[in-house]
Short mmCIF file of C-alpha atoms in Angstrom, two decimals:
data_model
loop_
_atom_site.label_atom_id
_atom_site.label_comp_id
_atom_site.label_asym_id
_atom_site.label_seq_id
_atom_site.Cartn_x
_atom_site.Cartn_y
_atom_site.Cartn_z
CA MET A 1 -36.52 -0.83 81.64
CA GLU A 2 -34.88 2.15 81.09
CA LEU A 3 -33.57 2.92 77.82
CA TYR A 4 -30.29 4.11 79.38
CA THR A 5 -30.11 0.65 80.75
CA LEU A 6 -31.03 -0.80 77.83
CA LEU A 7 -28.16 0.38 76.05
CA ARG A 8 -25.57 0.31 78.72
CA ALA A 9 -26.25 -3.62 79.03
CA PHE A 10 -25.97 -4.06 74.71
CA ALA A 11 -22.64 -1.83 74.98
CA ASP A 12 -21.33 -4.39 77.73
CA SER A 13 -22.04 -7.35 75.50
CA TRP A 14 -22.91 -7.41 72.27
CA MET A 15 -21.01 -4.22 71.13
CA LEU A 16 -17.99 -5.01 73.06
CA LEU A 17 -17.75 -8.43 71.14
CA PHE A 18 -18.42 -6.89 67.80
CA LEU A 19 -15.65 -4.10 68.61
CA PHE A 20 -13.31 -7.29 69.40
CA LEU A 21 -13.90 -8.88 66.63
CA PHE A 22 -13.76 -6.14 64.17
CA PHE A 23 -10.30 -5.18 65.58
CA LEU A 24 -9.12 -8.68 65.04
CA GLY A 25 -10.24 -8.57 61.66
CA VAL A 26 -8.53 -5.11 60.92
CA ILE A 27 -5.35 -6.93 62.23
CA VAL A 28 -5.74 -10.06 60.12
CA TRP A 29 -6.50 -7.94 57.04
CA ALA A 30 -2.94 -5.94 57.94
CA PHE A 31 -0.90 -8.62 58.15
CA ARG A 32 -2.69 -10.88 55.60
CA PRO A 33 0.11 -12.77 53.12
CA GLY A 34 -0.92 -11.07 50.42
CA SER A 35 -0.32 -7.57 51.50
CA ARG A 36 3.05 -6.74 51.62
CA GLN A 37 3.73 -5.51 48.14
CA ALA A 38 0.79 -2.96 48.84
CA HIS A 39 2.42 -2.11 52.30
CA ALA A 40 5.58 -1.66 50.54
CA GLU A 41 4.24 0.51 47.63
CA SER A 42 2.60 3.19 50.23
CA ALA A 43 5.25 3.51 52.26
CA ASN A 44 7.37 5.01 49.36
CA ILE A 45 4.83 7.27 48.02
CA PRO A 46 6.95 9.96 49.36
CA PHE A 47 9.82 8.78 47.74
CA ASN A 48 8.29 8.16 44.09
CA HIS A 49 9.13 11.58 42.42
CA ASP A 50 12.72 12.08 44.21
CA ASP A 51 15.03 12.07 40.88
CA LYS A 52 12.81 14.75 39.49
CA PRO A 53 9.99 17.09 40.19
CA ALA A 54 6.13 15.69 39.66
CA PRO A 55 4.83 16.59 36.57
CA ALA A 56 2.96 20.27 36.83
CA GLU A 57 -0.93 19.72 36.30
CA ALA A 58 -2.63 21.84 33.56
CA ASP A 59 -6.02 22.63 35.46
CA PRO A 60 -6.43 20.75 39.28
CA LYS A 61 -10.12 20.70 38.29
CA GLU A 62 -9.49 18.37 35.66
CA ALA A 63 -7.21 16.09 37.80
CA ARG A 64 -9.90 15.12 40.24
CA ARG A 65 -11.83 13.85 37.39
#
């Protein structure tokens, strides 16, 4: 069997199944009951320092550590 034919058969069957299950897993993970608070916190990140500017960092290299 030629390599292309083998890879095509694999992509048409098992890889399609794997990617579909992965997609369903991501959807279930995103809409799980405990994720509402995490999504709300992520959505409000741009507004964290709305009343005052963020504190200045002394050294940007030190902040990464």
